[in-house]
CSV table of C-alpha atoms in Angstrom, one decimal:
chain,number,residue,atom,x,y,z
A,265,MET,CA,12.2,-24.5,22.5
A,266,ASP,CA,11.1,-21.2,20.4
A,267,ARG,CA,14.6,-21.7,18.4
A,268,ILE,CA,13.7,-25.4,17.7
A,269,SER,CA,10.3,-24.4,16.1
A,270,VAL,CA,11.4,-21.6,14.3
A,271,PHE,CA,14.4,-23.6,13.0
A,272,SER,CA,11.8,-26.8,11.9
A,273,GLY,CA,9.6,-24.2,10.3
A,274,GLU,CA,12.4,-23.0,8.2
A,275,LYS,CA,13.5,-26.4,7.5
A,276,ARG,CA,9.9,-27.3,6.5
A,277,SER,CA,9.5,-24.3,4.2
A,278,SER,CA,13.1,-24.8,2.4
A,279,ALA,CA,12.0,-28.5,2.0
A,280,PHE,CA,8.7,-27.6,0.3
A,281,ILE,CA,10.4,-25.0,-2.2
A,282,ILE,CA,13.0,-27.7,-2.9
A,283,THR,CA,10.3,-30.3,-3.5
A,284,CYS,CA,8.2,-27.8,-5.8
A,285,GLY,CA,11.6,-27.1,-7.8
A,286,ILE,CA,12.5,-30.6,-8.2
A,287,ILE,CA,8.4,-31.3,-9.5
A,288,THR,CA,9.1,-28.4,-12.1
A,289,ALA,CA,12.1,-29.2,-13.2
A,290,LEU,CA,11.5,-32.9,-13.9
A,291,SER,CA,7.7,-31.9,-15.7
A,292,LEU,CA,10.2,-29.4,-18.1
A,293,GLY,CA,12.3,-32.2,-18.8
A,294,ILE,CA,9.5,-34.3,-19.6
A,295,VAL,CA,7.6,-31.5,-21.8
A,296,LEU,CA,10.9,-30.5,-23.7
A,297,THR,CA,11.4,-34.1,-24.7
A,298,LYS,CA,8.0,-34.3,-26.1
A,299,VAL,CA,9.2,-31.1,-28.6
A,300,ASP,CA,12.1,-32.9,-29.4
A,301,ILE,CA,14.8,-30.6,-28.0
A,302,GLN,CA,18.1,-32.2,-27.9
A,303,PHE,CA,18.6,-34.5,-24.7
A,304,ALA,CA,22.0,-33.0,-24.1
A,305,CYS,CA,20.4,-29.6,-23.1
A,306,LEU,CA,18.1,-31.3,-20.7
A,307,PRO,CA,20.1,-31.5,-17.7
A,308,LEU,CA,21.0,-27.7,-18.2
A,309,LEU,CA,17.4,-26.6,-18.7
A,310,MET,CA,16.5,-28.7,-15.6
A,311,SER,CA,19.2,-27.4,-13.3
A,312,VAL,CA,18.0,-23.5,-14.4
A,313,ALA,CA,14.5,-24.5,-13.8
A,314,PHE,CA,15.5,-25.7,-10.6
A,315,PHE,CA,17.2,-22.9,-9.3
A,316,PHE,CA,14.8,-20.4,-10.7
A,317,ILE,CA,12.1,-22.1,-8.8
A,318,VAL,CA,14.0,-22.3,-5.4
A,319,ILE,CA,14.5,-18.3,-5.6
A,320,LEU,CA,11.3,-17.4,-6.8
A,321,PHE,CA,9.7,-19.2,-3.9
A,322,ARG,CA,12.0,-17.0,-1.6
A,323,TYR,CA,11.5,-14.0,-3.6
A,324,PRO,CA,8.1,-14.2,-5.7
A,325,LYS,CA,8.4,-10.5,-6.9
A,326,LEU,CA,11.7,-12.1,-9.0
A,327,GLY,CA,8.4,-13.7,-11.0
A,328,LEU,CA,7.3,-10.4,-12.3
A,329,TYR,CA,10.8,-9.1,-13.2
A,330,SER,CA,11.4,-12.1,-15.1
A,331,LEU,CA,7.9,-11.8,-16.8
A,332,LEU,CA,9.1,-8.1,-17.8
A,333,ALA,CA,12.4,-9.6,-19.3
A,334,TYR,CA,10.6,-12.9,-21.0
A,335,SER,CA,7.8,-10.7,-22.5
A,336,PHE,CA,10.9,-8.5,-24.3
A,337,VAL,CA,12.9,-11.6,-25.7
A,338,LEU,CA,9.9,-13.9,-26.4
A,339,VAL,CA,9.5,-13.4,-30.2
A,340,ALA,CA,13.1,-13.7,-30.6
A,341,LEU,CA,13.2,-16.9,-29.0
A,342,ILE,CA,10.8,-18.4,-31.6
A,343,TRP,CA,12.6,-17.0,-34.1
A,344,GLU,CA,16.1,-18.4,-33.4
A,345,VAL,CA,15.4,-21.5,-31.5
A,346,GLY,CA,12.6,-22.7,-33.4
A,347,ASP,CA,8.5,-22.6,-33.3
A,348,TYR,CA,8.8,-24.3,-30.2
A,349,PRO,CA,5.5,-23.2,-27.9
A,350,PHE,CA,7.6,-20.5,-25.9
A,351,GLY,CA,4.0,-18.6,-25.3
A,352,ILE,CA,3.2,-20.9,-22.6
A,353,GLY,CA,6.4,-19.8,-20.7
A,354,VAL,CA,4.0,-16.7,-19.8
A,355,GLU,CA,1.5,-18.7,-18.0
A,356,ILE,CA,4.2,-20.9,-16.5
A,357,ILE,CA,6.1,-18.0,-14.9
A,358,LEU,CA,3.0,-16.1,-13.9
A,359,LEU,CA,1.3,-19.9,-12.2
A,360,LEU,CA,4.7,-20.1,-10.4
A,361,THR,CA,4.7,-16.6,-9.2
A,362,PHE,CA,1.2,-17.0,-7.7
A,363,MET,CA,2.0,-20.0,-6.1
A,364,ALA,CA,5.0,-18.3,-4.6
A,365,THR,CA,3.0,-15.6,-3.6
A,366,ILE,CA,0.4,-17.9,-1.7
A,367,PHE,CA,3.3,-19.5,-0.1
A,368,HIS,CA,4.6,-16.3,1.3
A,369,ARG,CA,0.8,-15.6,2.9
A,370,GLN,CA,0.9,-12.0,1.4
A,371,GLU,CA,-1.7,-9.0,2.1
A,372,TRP,CA,-4.8,-10.2,-0.2
A,373,LYS,CA,-6.8,-7.2,1.3
A,374,LYS,CA,-4.7,-5.1,-1.0
A,375,LEU,CA,-6.9,-6.6,-3.6
A,376,ARG,CA,-9.8,-4.5,-2.8
A,377,HIS,CA,-9.1,-2.1,-5.4
A,378,PRO,CA,-10.6,-0.7,-8.4
A,379,LEU,CA,-8.1,-2.2,-11.0
A,380,VAL,CA,-8.9,-5.6,-9.9
A,381,TYR,CA,-12.6,-5.5,-9.7
A,382,ILE,CA,-12.3,-4.1,-13.4
A,383,GLY,CA,-10.5,-7.0,-14.1
A,384,PHE,CA,-12.7,-9.4,-12.8
A,385,PHE,CA,-15.5,-7.6,-14.3
A,386,TRP,CA,-13.6,-7.8,-18.1
A,387,LEU,CA,-12.7,-11.3,-17.2
A,388,PHE,CA,-16.3,-12.4,-16.6
A,389,LEU,CA,-17.4,-10.6,-19.8
A,390,SER,CA,-15.2,-12.5,-21.8
A,391,ILE,CA,-15.9,-15.9,-20.4
A,392,ALA,CA,-19.7,-14.7,-21.1
A,393,GLU,CA,-18.8,-14.1,-24.8
A,394,ILE,CA,-18.1,-18.0,-25.5
A,395,PHE,CA,-21.9,-18.2,-25.2
A,396,ASN,CA,-22.2,-15.9,-28.1
A,397,PRO,CA,-24.6,-17.2,-30.4
A,398,TYR,CA,-22.5,-15.9,-33.5
A,399,GLY,CA,-19.2,-16.8,-31.3
A,400,ALA,CA,-15.9,-18.4,-32.6
A,401,SER,CA,-14.4,-21.9,-32.2
A,402,LEU,CA,-13.4,-22.9,-28.4
A,403,ARG,CA,-9.8,-22.9,-29.6
A,404,GLY,CA,-10.0,-19.1,-30.9
A,405,TRP,CA,-11.6,-17.9,-27.8
A,406,ILE,CA,-9.1,-19.5,-25.7
A,407,GLN,CA,-6.4,-17.7,-27.4
A,408,GLU,CA,-7.9,-14.8,-27.7
A,409,ILE,CA,-8.9,-14.4,-24.0
A,410,ARG,CA,-5.5,-15.2,-22.5
A,411,SER,CA,-4.2,-11.5,-23.9
A,412,MET,CA,-7.5,-9.7,-23.8
A,413,ALA,CA,-8.7,-10.5,-20.2
A,414,LEU,CA,-6.5,-13.0,-18.3
A,415,PHE,CA,-2.9,-11.9,-18.4
A,416,PRO,CA,-4.1,-8.1,-17.4
A,417,LEU,CA,-5.9,-9.3,-14.5
A,418,ILE,CA,-3.2,-12.0,-13.5
A,419,ILE,CA,-0.6,-9.4,-13.4
A,420,SER,CA,-2.2,-6.6,-11.8
A,421,VAL,CA,-3.2,-9.1,-8.9
A,422,LEU,CA,0.2,-10.2,-8.5
A,423,GLY,CA,1.3,-6.3,-9.0
A,424,MET,CA,-0.8,-5.2,-6.3
A,425,VAL,CA,0.5,-7.8,-3.8
A,426,LEU,CA,4.2,-7.8,-4.5
A,427,LEU,CA,5.5,-4.5,-5.8
A,428,THR,CA,5.0,-3.0,-2.3
A,429,LYS,CA,8.3,-0.6,-2.1
A,430,ARG,CA,9.9,2.1,-3.6
A,431,LYS,CA,12.5,0.5,-5.1
A,432,ASP,CA,10.3,-1.8,-7.0
A,433,LEU,CA,9.5,1.1,-9.1
A,434,ASP,CA,12.8,2.0,-9.6
A,435,ARG,CA,13.4,-1.7,-10.8
A,436,PHE,CA,10.9,-1.6,-12.9
A,437,LEU,CA,11.7,1.4,-14.9
A,438,LEU,CA,15.5,0.2,-14.9
A,439,ILE,CA,14.7,-3.3,-16.5
A,440,ILE,CA,12.1,-1.7,-19.2
A,441,ILE,CA,14.6,0.7,-19.9
A,442,ALA,CA,17.4,-1.4,-20.4
A,443,PHE,CA,15.3,-4.0,-22.3
A,444,SER,CA,14.1,-1.0,-24.8
A,445,MET,CA,17.6,-0.1,-25.4
A,446,LEU,CA,18.8,-3.5,-26.6
A,447,ALA,CA,15.7,-3.6,-28.8
A,448,ALA,CA,16.9,0.0,-30.1
A,449,ILE,CA,20.5,-1.3,-30.6
A,450,ASN,CA,19.1,-4.7,-32.4
A,451,GLY,CA,16.9,-2.4,-34.6
A,452,ILE,CA,20.0,-0.2,-35.8
A,453,LYS,CA,21.8,-3.4,-36.4
A,454,GLN,CA,18.8,-5.1,-38.5
A,455,LEU,CA,18.6,-2.2,-40.4
A,456,TYR,CA,22.1,-1.0,-41.2
A,457,ILE,CA,24.0,-4.5,-41.1
A,458,GLY,CA,21.0,-6.8,-41.9
A,459,PRO,CA,18.5,-9.1,-40.0
A,460,SER,CA,19.7,-12.2,-38.4
A,461,ALA,CA,19.1,-15.7,-39.7
A,462,GLY,CA,15.5,-16.1,-37.5
A,463,GLU,CA,14.6,-12.5,-38.2
A,464,GLN,CA,15.2,-13.3,-42.3
A,465,ARG,CA,13.3,-16.3,-41.9
A,466,PHE,CA,10.2,-14.3,-40.7
A,467,LEU,CA,10.6,-12.0,-43.6
A,468,ASP,CA,10.8,-15.1,-45.8
A,469,ALA,CA,7.7,-16.5,-44.4
A,470,GLY,CA,5.4,-13.6,-45.2
A,471,GLY,CA,6.8,-10.8,-43.0
A,472,SER,CA,8.4,-9.0,-45.9
A,473,VAL,CA,4.5,-8.0,-47.3
A,474,THR,CA,4.3,-5.6,-44.6
A,475,HIS,CA,7.9,-4.9,-43.1
A,476,LEU,CA,9.4,-4.3,-46.8
A,477,ILE,CA,7.7,-1.3,-48.3
A,478,TRP,CA,9.1,0.0,-51.4
A,479,GLY,CA,12.3,-1.6,-50.8
A,480,GLN,CA,12.6,-0.1,-47.4
A,481,LEU,CA,12.8,-2.2,-44.3
A,482,ARG,CA,10.5,-1.3,-41.4
A,483,VAL,CA,12.6,-2.3,-38.5
A,484,PHE,CA,11.1,-4.5,-35.9
A,485,SER,CA,13.8,-5.8,-34.0
A,486,PHE,CA,12.8,-8.8,-31.6
A,487,TYR,CA,9.2,-7.8,-31.2
A,488,SER,CA,6.2,-9.5,-33.2
A,489,ASP,CA,6.2,-6.7,-35.5
A,490,ALA,CA,7.2,-3.1,-36.4
A,491,GLY,CA,4.0,-1.6,-35.1
A,492,GLN,CA,4.7,-3.1,-31.7
A,493,PHE,CA,8.2,-2.1,-31.8
A,494,GLY,CA,7.4,1.5,-32.9
A,495,ALA,CA,5.1,2.3,-30.0
A,496,SER,CA,7.1,0.6,-27.6
A,497,GLN,CA,10.0,2.9,-28.5
A,498,ALA,CA,8.1,6.0,-28.4
A,499,HIS,CA,6.5,4.9,-25.0
A,500,LEU,CA,9.8,4.4,-23.4
A,501,SER,CA,11.3,7.4,-25.3
A,502,LEU,CA,8.6,9.8,-24.0
A,503,MET,CA,9.2,8.1,-20.3
A,504,CYS,CA,12.8,8.7,-20.4
A,505,LEU,CA,12.2,12.6,-21.7
A,506,ILE,CA,10.0,12.8,-18.4
A,507,LEU,CA,12.4,11.5,-16.0
A,508,ALA,CA,15.1,13.4,-17.0
A,509,PHE,CA,13.1,16.6,-15.5
A,510,GLY,CA,13.4,14.8,-12.0
A,511,LYS,CA,16.0,15.8,-9.4
A,512,MET,CA,19.1,14.2,-10.2
A,513,SER,CA,22.9,14.6,-10.9
A,514,TRP,CA,23.9,16.2,-14.6
A,515,TRP,CA,25.3,13.0,-16.0
A,516,LYS,CA,22.0,10.8,-15.4
A,517,ARG,CA,20.2,13.8,-16.8
A,518,ILE,CA,22.4,13.6,-19.9
A,519,LEU,CA,22.2,9.9,-20.1
A,520,LEU,CA,18.2,9.9,-20.0
A,521,ILE,CA,18.0,12.5,-22.7
A,522,MET,CA,20.6,10.6,-24.8
A,523,LEU,CA,18.4,7.3,-24.0
A,524,ALA,CA,15.3,9.2,-25.1
A,525,GLY,CA,17.1,10.3,-28.4
A,526,ILE,CA,18.1,6.7,-29.4
A,527,LEU,CA,14.5,5.3,-28.5
A,528,PHE,CA,12.9,7.9,-30.7
A,529,TYR,CA,15.3,7.1,-33.5
A,530,GLY,CA,13.8,3.5,-33.1
A,531,MET,CA,10.6,4.7,-33.2
A,532,LEU,CA,11.5,6.3,-36.8
A,533,ILE,CA,13.3,3.5,-37.9
A,534,SER,CA,10.3,1.1,-37.4
A,535,GLY,CA,8.5,3.1,-39.8
A,536,THR,CA,4.9,3.0,-37.6
A,537,ARG,CA,3.1,6.0,-38.1
A,538,GLY,CA,0.7,5.1,-34.9
A,539,ALA,CA,3.7,5.4,-32.6
A,540,LEU,CA,3.7,9.3,-33.2
A,541,PHE,CA,0.2,9.4,-31.2
A,542,VAL,CA,2.2,7.7,-28.1
A,543,LEU,CA,4.1,11.0,-28.2
A,544,LEU,CA,1.6,13.4,-29.0
A,545,SER,CA,-1.4,11.9,-26.2
A,546,GLY,CA,1.2,11.3,-23.9
A,547,GLY,CA,3.2,14.4,-24.2
A,548,PHE,CA,-0.1,16.5,-23.6
A,549,PHE,CA,-0.8,14.5,-20.4
A,550,ALA,CA,2.8,15.2,-18.9
A,551,LEU,CA,2.4,18.9,-19.4
A,552,LEU,CA,-1.2,19.1,-18.0
A,553,LEU,CA,0.1,16.9,-14.8
A,554,SER,CA,3.4,19.1,-14.4
A,555,LYS,CA,0.6,21.8,-12.9
A,556,ARG,CA,3.5,24.5,-14.1
A,557,ILE,CA,1.5,27.2,-16.6
A,558,SER,CA,5.2,27.9,-18.2
A,559,VAL,CA,5.7,24.5,-18.8
A,560,ILE,CA,2.4,24.0,-20.3
A,561,LEU,CA,2.8,26.6,-22.3
A,562,VAL,CA,6.0,26.3,-23.5
A,563,GLY,CA,5.5,22.5,-24.2
A,564,GLY,CA,2.1,23.2,-26.0
A,565,CYS,CA,4.0,25.2,-28.4
A,566,LEU,CA,6.8,23.2,-29.3
A,567,VAL,CA,3.9,20.4,-29.9
A,568,VAL,CA,2.1,22.4,-32.0
A,569,LEU,CA,5.2,23.5,-34.1
A,570,PHE,CA,6.2,19.7,-34.3
A,571,ILE,CA,2.8,19.1,-35.8
A,572,ALA,CA,2.7,22.2,-38.0
A,573,PHE,CA,6.4,20.9,-39.4
A,574,LEU,CA,5.2,17.5,-40.2
A,575,LYS,CA,1.6,19.0,-41.7
A,576,PHE,CA,2.8,21.9,-43.7
A,577,THR,CA,6.1,21.4,-44.9
A,578,HIS,CA,8.1,18.7,-46.6
A,579,ILE,CA,11.6,19.1,-45.2
A,580,GLY,CA,13.2,16.1,-44.7
A,581,SER,CA,10.5,14.4,-46.4
A,582,SER,CA,13.5,12.4,-48.8
A,583,ASN,CA,14.2,10.6,-45.7
A,584,TYR,CA,12.0,7.4,-45.5
A,585,GLN,CA,11.5,7.4,-41.9
A,586,ILE,CA,10.6,11.2,-41.9
A,587,TYR,CA,8.2,10.7,-44.9
A,588,ARG,CA,6.6,7.6,-43.0
A,589,LEU,CA,6.2,10.0,-40.0
A,590,ARG,CA,4.7,12.9,-41.9
A,591,SER,CA,2.3,10.3,-43.5
A,592,ALA,CA,0.6,9.9,-40.0
A,593,LEU,CA,-1.0,13.3,-40.5
A,594,ASP,CA,-2.3,13.1,-44.2
A,595,THR,CA,-6.0,12.5,-44.4
A,596,HIS,CA,-5.5,11.4,-47.6
A,597,ASP,CA,-3.5,8.6,-47.0
A,598,ALA,CA,-4.2,5.4,-48.9
A,599,SER,CA,-3.6,3.0,-45.9
A,600,LEU,CA,-6.0,5.5,-43.6
A,601,ASN,CA,-8.9,5.1,-46.1
A,602,VAL,CA,-8.6,1.4,-46.6
A,603,ARG,CA,-8.8,1.6,-42.4
A,604,LEU,CA,-11.7,3.6,-42.5
A,605,GLN,CA,-13.7,1.9,-45.4
A,606,ASN,CA,-13.1,-1.5,-43.2
A,607,GLN,CA,-14.7,0.0,-40.1
A,608,GLN,CA,-17.8,1.1,-42.0
A,609,LEU,CA,-18.3,-2.5,-43.4
A,610,LEU,CA,-17.4,-3.5,-39.5
A,611,ALA,CA,-20.1,-0.9,-38.8
A,612,ASN,CA,-23.1,-2.3,-41.2
A,613,TYR,CA,-22.3,-6.0,-40.1
A,614,LEU,CA,-22.4,-5.5,-36.5
A,615,GLN,CA,-25.5,-3.2,-36.3
A,616,ASP,CA,-27.8,-5.7,-35.2
A,617,LYS,CA,-25.1,-7.3,-32.8
A,618,PRO,CA,-24.5,-5.5,-29.6
A,619,PHE,CA,-22.0,-8.0,-28.3
A,620,GLY,CA,-20.3,-8.5,-31.2
A,621,ASP,CA,-19.3,-11.8,-33.2
A,622,GLY,CA,-17.2,-13.2,-30.2
A,623,LEU,CA,-13.6,-13.7,-29.2
A,624,GLY,CA,-11.1,-14.9,-31.9
A,625,THR,CA,-13.3,-14.1,-34.8
A,626,ILE,CA,-11.1,-11.6,-36.2
A,627,GLY,CA,-7.4,-10.9,-36.5
A,628,LYS,CA,-4.6,-13.4,-35.9
A,629,TRP,CA,-7.0,-16.2,-34.7
A,630,GLY,CA,-9.6,-15.2,-36.7
A,631,LYS,CA,-8.0,-16.7,-40.0
A,632,GLU,CA,-6.2,-19.5,-38.0
A,633,TYR,CA,-9.3,-20.8,-36.2
A,634,ASN,CA,-12.2,-19.1,-38.0
A,635,PRO,CA,-11.6,-18.7,-41.3
A,636,ASP,CA,-15.5,-19.1,-42.3
A,637,LYS,CA,-16.3,-16.2,-40.2
A,638,PHE,CA,-16.9,-12.9,-42.1
A,639,LEU,CA,-14.6,-11.0,-39.8
A,640,SER,CA,-11.8,-12.9,-40.1
A,641,THR,CA,-11.3,-11.3,-43.9
A,642,ILE,CA,-10.9,-8.0,-42.4
A,643,GLU,CA,-8.0,-6.5,-40.8
A,644,PRO,CA,-8.9,-5.0,-37.5
A,645,ASP,CA,-5.6,-2.6,-37.5
A,646,SER,CA,-6.6,-1.5,-34.1
A,647,LEU,CA,-7.1,-2.8,-30.5
A,648,TRP,CA,-10.6,-0.3,-30.3
A,649,VAL,CA,-11.9,-2.0,-33.9
A,650,LYS,CA,-10.9,-5.7,-32.4
A,651,ILE,CA,-12.7,-5.1,-28.8
A,652,TRP,CA,-15.5,-3.5,-30.8
A,653,ALA,CA,-15.9,-6.6,-33.2
A,654,SER,CA,-15.2,-9.0,-30.4
A,655,TYR,CA,-17.3,-7.8,-28.0
A,656,GLY,CA,-19.8,-5.3,-29.9
A,657,ILE,CA,-20.7,-1.5,-29.3
A,658,VAL,CA,-21.9,-2.7,-25.7
A,659,GLY,CA,-18.1,-3.8,-24.8
A,660,LEU,CA,-16.4,-1.2,-26.5
A,661,ILE,CA,-18.4,1.4,-24.4
A,662,CYS,CA,-17.4,-0.6,-21.2
A,663,TRP,CA,-14.0,-1.1,-22.0
A,664,PHE,CA,-13.4,2.5,-22.9
A,665,ALA,CA,-14.7,3.6,-20.0
A,666,PHE,CA,-12.9,1.7,-17.7
A,667,MET,CA,-9.8,2.8,-19.4
A,668,MET,CA,-10.8,6.4,-18.7
A,669,PHE,CA,-11.6,5.7,-15.1
A,670,LEU,CA,-8.3,4.1,-14.7
A,671,LEU,CA,-6.2,7.1,-16.6
A,672,GLY,CA,-8.5,9.4,-14.5
A,673,GLN,CA,-7.7,8.1,-11.4
A,674,CYS,CA,-3.8,8.0,-12.2
A,675,CYS,CA,-3.6,11.8,-12.9
A,676,GLY,CA,-5.5,12.1,-9.5
A,677,ILE,CA,-2.8,10.2,-7.7
A,678,CYS,CA,-0.2,12.2,-9.9
A,679,LEU,CA,-1.4,15.7,-8.4
A,680,ARG,CA,-1.6,14.2,-4.9
A,681,ILE,CA,2.0,13.1,-4.9
A,682,LYS,CA,4.3,15.6,-2.7
A,683,ASP,CA,7.9,14.4,-3.4
A,684,ARG,CA,9.3,15.8,-6.8
A,685,ASN,CA,11.1,12.6,-7.9
A,686,LEU,CA,8.7,10.4,-7.4
A,687,ARG,CA,5.7,12.7,-8.8
A,688,ILE,CA,8.1,12.9,-12.0
A,689,LYS,CA,8.3,9.1,-12.1
A,690,VAL,CA,4.5,8.9,-11.5
A,691,ILE,CA,4.0,11.3,-14.3
A,692,ALA,CA,6.4,9.3,-16.5
A,693,LEU,CA,4.3,6.3,-15.9
A,694,THR,CA,0.7,8.0,-16.3
A,695,SER,CA,2.0,9.6,-19.3
A,696,GLY,CA,3.0,6.4,-21.0
A,697,ILE,CA,-0.5,4.5,-20.0
A,698,ALA,CA,-2.1,7.2,-22.1
A,699,GLY,CA,0.0,7.0,-24.8
A,700,ILE,CA,-0.3,3.5,-25.0
A,701,ILE,CA,-4.2,3.5,-24.6
A,702,PHE,CA,-4.9,6.2,-27.6
A,703,CYS,CA,-1.9,4.7,-29.8
A,704,SER,CA,-4.1,1.3,-29.5
A,705,TYR,CA,-6.7,3.0,-31.7
A,706,GLY,CA,-3.9,2.6,-34.6
A,707,ASN,CA,-2.6,-0.5,-33.7
A,708,GLU,CA,-3.2,-3.7,-31.6
A,709,VAL,CA,-0.4,-2.7,-28.8
A,710,MET,CA,-2.0,-2.7,-25.4
A,711,ASN,CA,-3.0,-6.3,-25.5
A,712,ALA,CA,0.3,-7.7,-27.0
A,713,PHE,CA,3.7,-8.0,-25.0
A,714,PRO,CA,6.1,-6.7,-23.8
A,715,SER,CA,3.5,-3.5,-23.9
A,716,SER,CA,0.6,-5.3,-22.2
A,717,ALA,CA,3.2,-6.0,-19.2
A,718,ILE,CA,4.5,-2.7,-19.0
A,719,THR,CA,1.1,-0.7,-19.1
A,720,TRP,CA,-0.5,-2.8,-16.4
A,721,LEU,CA,2.0,-2.8,-14.3
A,722,SER,CA,2.6,0.9,-14.8
A,723,CYS,CA,-1.0,1.1,-13.4
A,724,VAL,CA,-0.3,-0.7,-10.4
A,725,LEU,CA,2.7,1.3,-9.5
A,726,VAL,CA,0.9,4.4,-9.9
A,727,TYR,CA,-1.7,3.2,-7.7
A,728,LEU,CA,0.5,2.2,-4.9
A,729,SER,CA,2.7,5.5,-5.5
A,730,PRO,CA,1.1,7.1,-2.5
A,731,THR,CA,2.2,4.7,0.1
A,732,PHE,CA,5.9,5.3,-1.0
A,733,ASP,CA,5.6,9.4,-0.8
A,734,VAL,CA,5.7,9.6,2.8
A,735,THR,CA,8.3,11.5,5.3
A,736,THR,CA,10.0,9.6,8.2
A,737,THR,CA,7.3,10.8,10.8
A,738,ASP,CA,4.4,10.1,8.6
A,739,ARG,CA,6.2,6.6,8.1
A,740,LYS,CA,6.4,6.4,12.0
A,741,LEU,CA,3.0,7.4,12.5
A,742,SER,CA,1.3,5.3,9.7
A,743,GLN,CA,2.9,2.2,11.5
A,744,GLU,CA,0.5,2.6,14.6
A,745,VAL,CA,-2.6,2.5,12.1
A,746,PRO,CA,-4.1,-1.2,11.1
A,747,ASP,CA,-5.0,-1.5,7.4
A,748,SER,CA,-8.7,-0.9,7.1
A,749,LYS,CA,-10.3,0.3,3.7
A,750,GLY,CA,-7.2,-0.3,1.0
A,751,ILE,CA,-4.8,1.8,-0.3
A,752,TRP,CA,-6.7,3.0,-3.3
A,753,ILE,CA,-9.0,5.2,-1.5
A,754,LEU,CA,-7.9,8.5,-1.8
A,755,LYS,CA,-9.5,11.1,0.8
A,756,GLY,CA,-8.5,14.3,1.8
A,757,ASP,CA,-4.7,15.3,1.6
A,758,LEU,CA,-1.9,12.6,1.3
A,759,TYR,CA,-1.4,12.5,5.0
A,760,GLN,CA,-5.0,11.3,5.7
A,761,TYR,CA,-4.5,8.8,2.7
A,762,VAL,CA,-1.2,7.1,4.3
A,763,THR,CA,-2.4,7.1,8.2
A,764,ASN,CA,-5.5,4.7,6.6
A,765,SER,CA,-3.4,2.3,5.2
A,766,ARG,CA,-0.9,-0.2,6.4
A,767,SER,CA,2.9,1.1,6.0
A,768,THR,CA,4.5,-1.1,3.1
A,769,HIS,CA,7.3,1.7,2.5
A,770,ALA,CA,10.9,1.2,1.1
């Protein structure tokens, strides 16, 4: 009788998954017909969608891996395939993953977590901005809230529930390193062979204004712009270099060092000066978290020498990429002075607007949906400045406090990890988070894909890492204790932390 009931339950589950797959595939077919995709492509696309849905509902974490991959190639699809609404694919993947997660009845108690609480508060503040008396059009607000508040919250929620095993951390690192390497290779091809047809159309449509300087191409690969490409390459270069200090075979160490070098070159050819601060700020955190005085002293000296090389010498300035990187430390740089002048204009304008002008009034969506607003005429050139203009000084202080709180907790977790290999991985993630946060002062990095997905999933994995750091004995004992207060509460030593949480080990 039990066998029959179990079998019936499995049949009902399979029927439900297949039904969802059919409905989604048909819906996708209707949508694609509306956007004039050739009819011959529909059967193939519907088949792919159907099988993706079936697999997704069996393995929900596939949705997060798919989101990571999709966030890297999203812009390339727009350039090479056509100006179709590929951006909505992010919402579709997140929605389907959320549905699959609910279907599997995951442990939602894990969401009693400061990362999720902060996400909900920031979303509430973003929703409240729609009532800003100086606010933007509804369309501009909708476009801006997606990347500013909605995506980070949903990604964090799904990550906390689904990424429960140590091998999920390894898969995450493998995906982001592999796609970043593809981006670096494409960027090198872009510089020495030439852009593809879609990339050339981007340049011809106005991209050349910011990506062709003095006849030199600022490489952007398949990212939205060179700023995103450079910051992401610096981010992954730093992570690969830190990971190389883990306990591993010699060939893996050499491979990681080579990858770090290639990704660093990708950063150089992007011509993105702000990417330098990913390395400096992230490297600073990596040195401190190593807890080894010798490493801190040697690494600190190397960083000081590197800065002195850029600041006080002219060696290599005949190379355009090195010249661009050196100009990041030039206080008399014309571009830096323009940014400072814009910030002074904003300070005067926002003096009596503690909650800003509202979402969607500055930057890309400001120009498109609120051209009559004063802020739409000013380039933010910074996520920090964009938040200041959109949410006001109150919102900027809240956001910065939240980021420092999360970064502080991540650092605290790094110091508690006992397993050496895991600690190196967590330090790499935390240093990358720090680098992206501080780099976002110079560029809009943290609110755009793929950096947004990488950063928030990095936060999730750092918070979950203590549950991966257990011995066989600890794992056996921890299984006897029910989950009570959530895995984010760190009290005492690691053993006390693990025994107060349900086992979710690899």
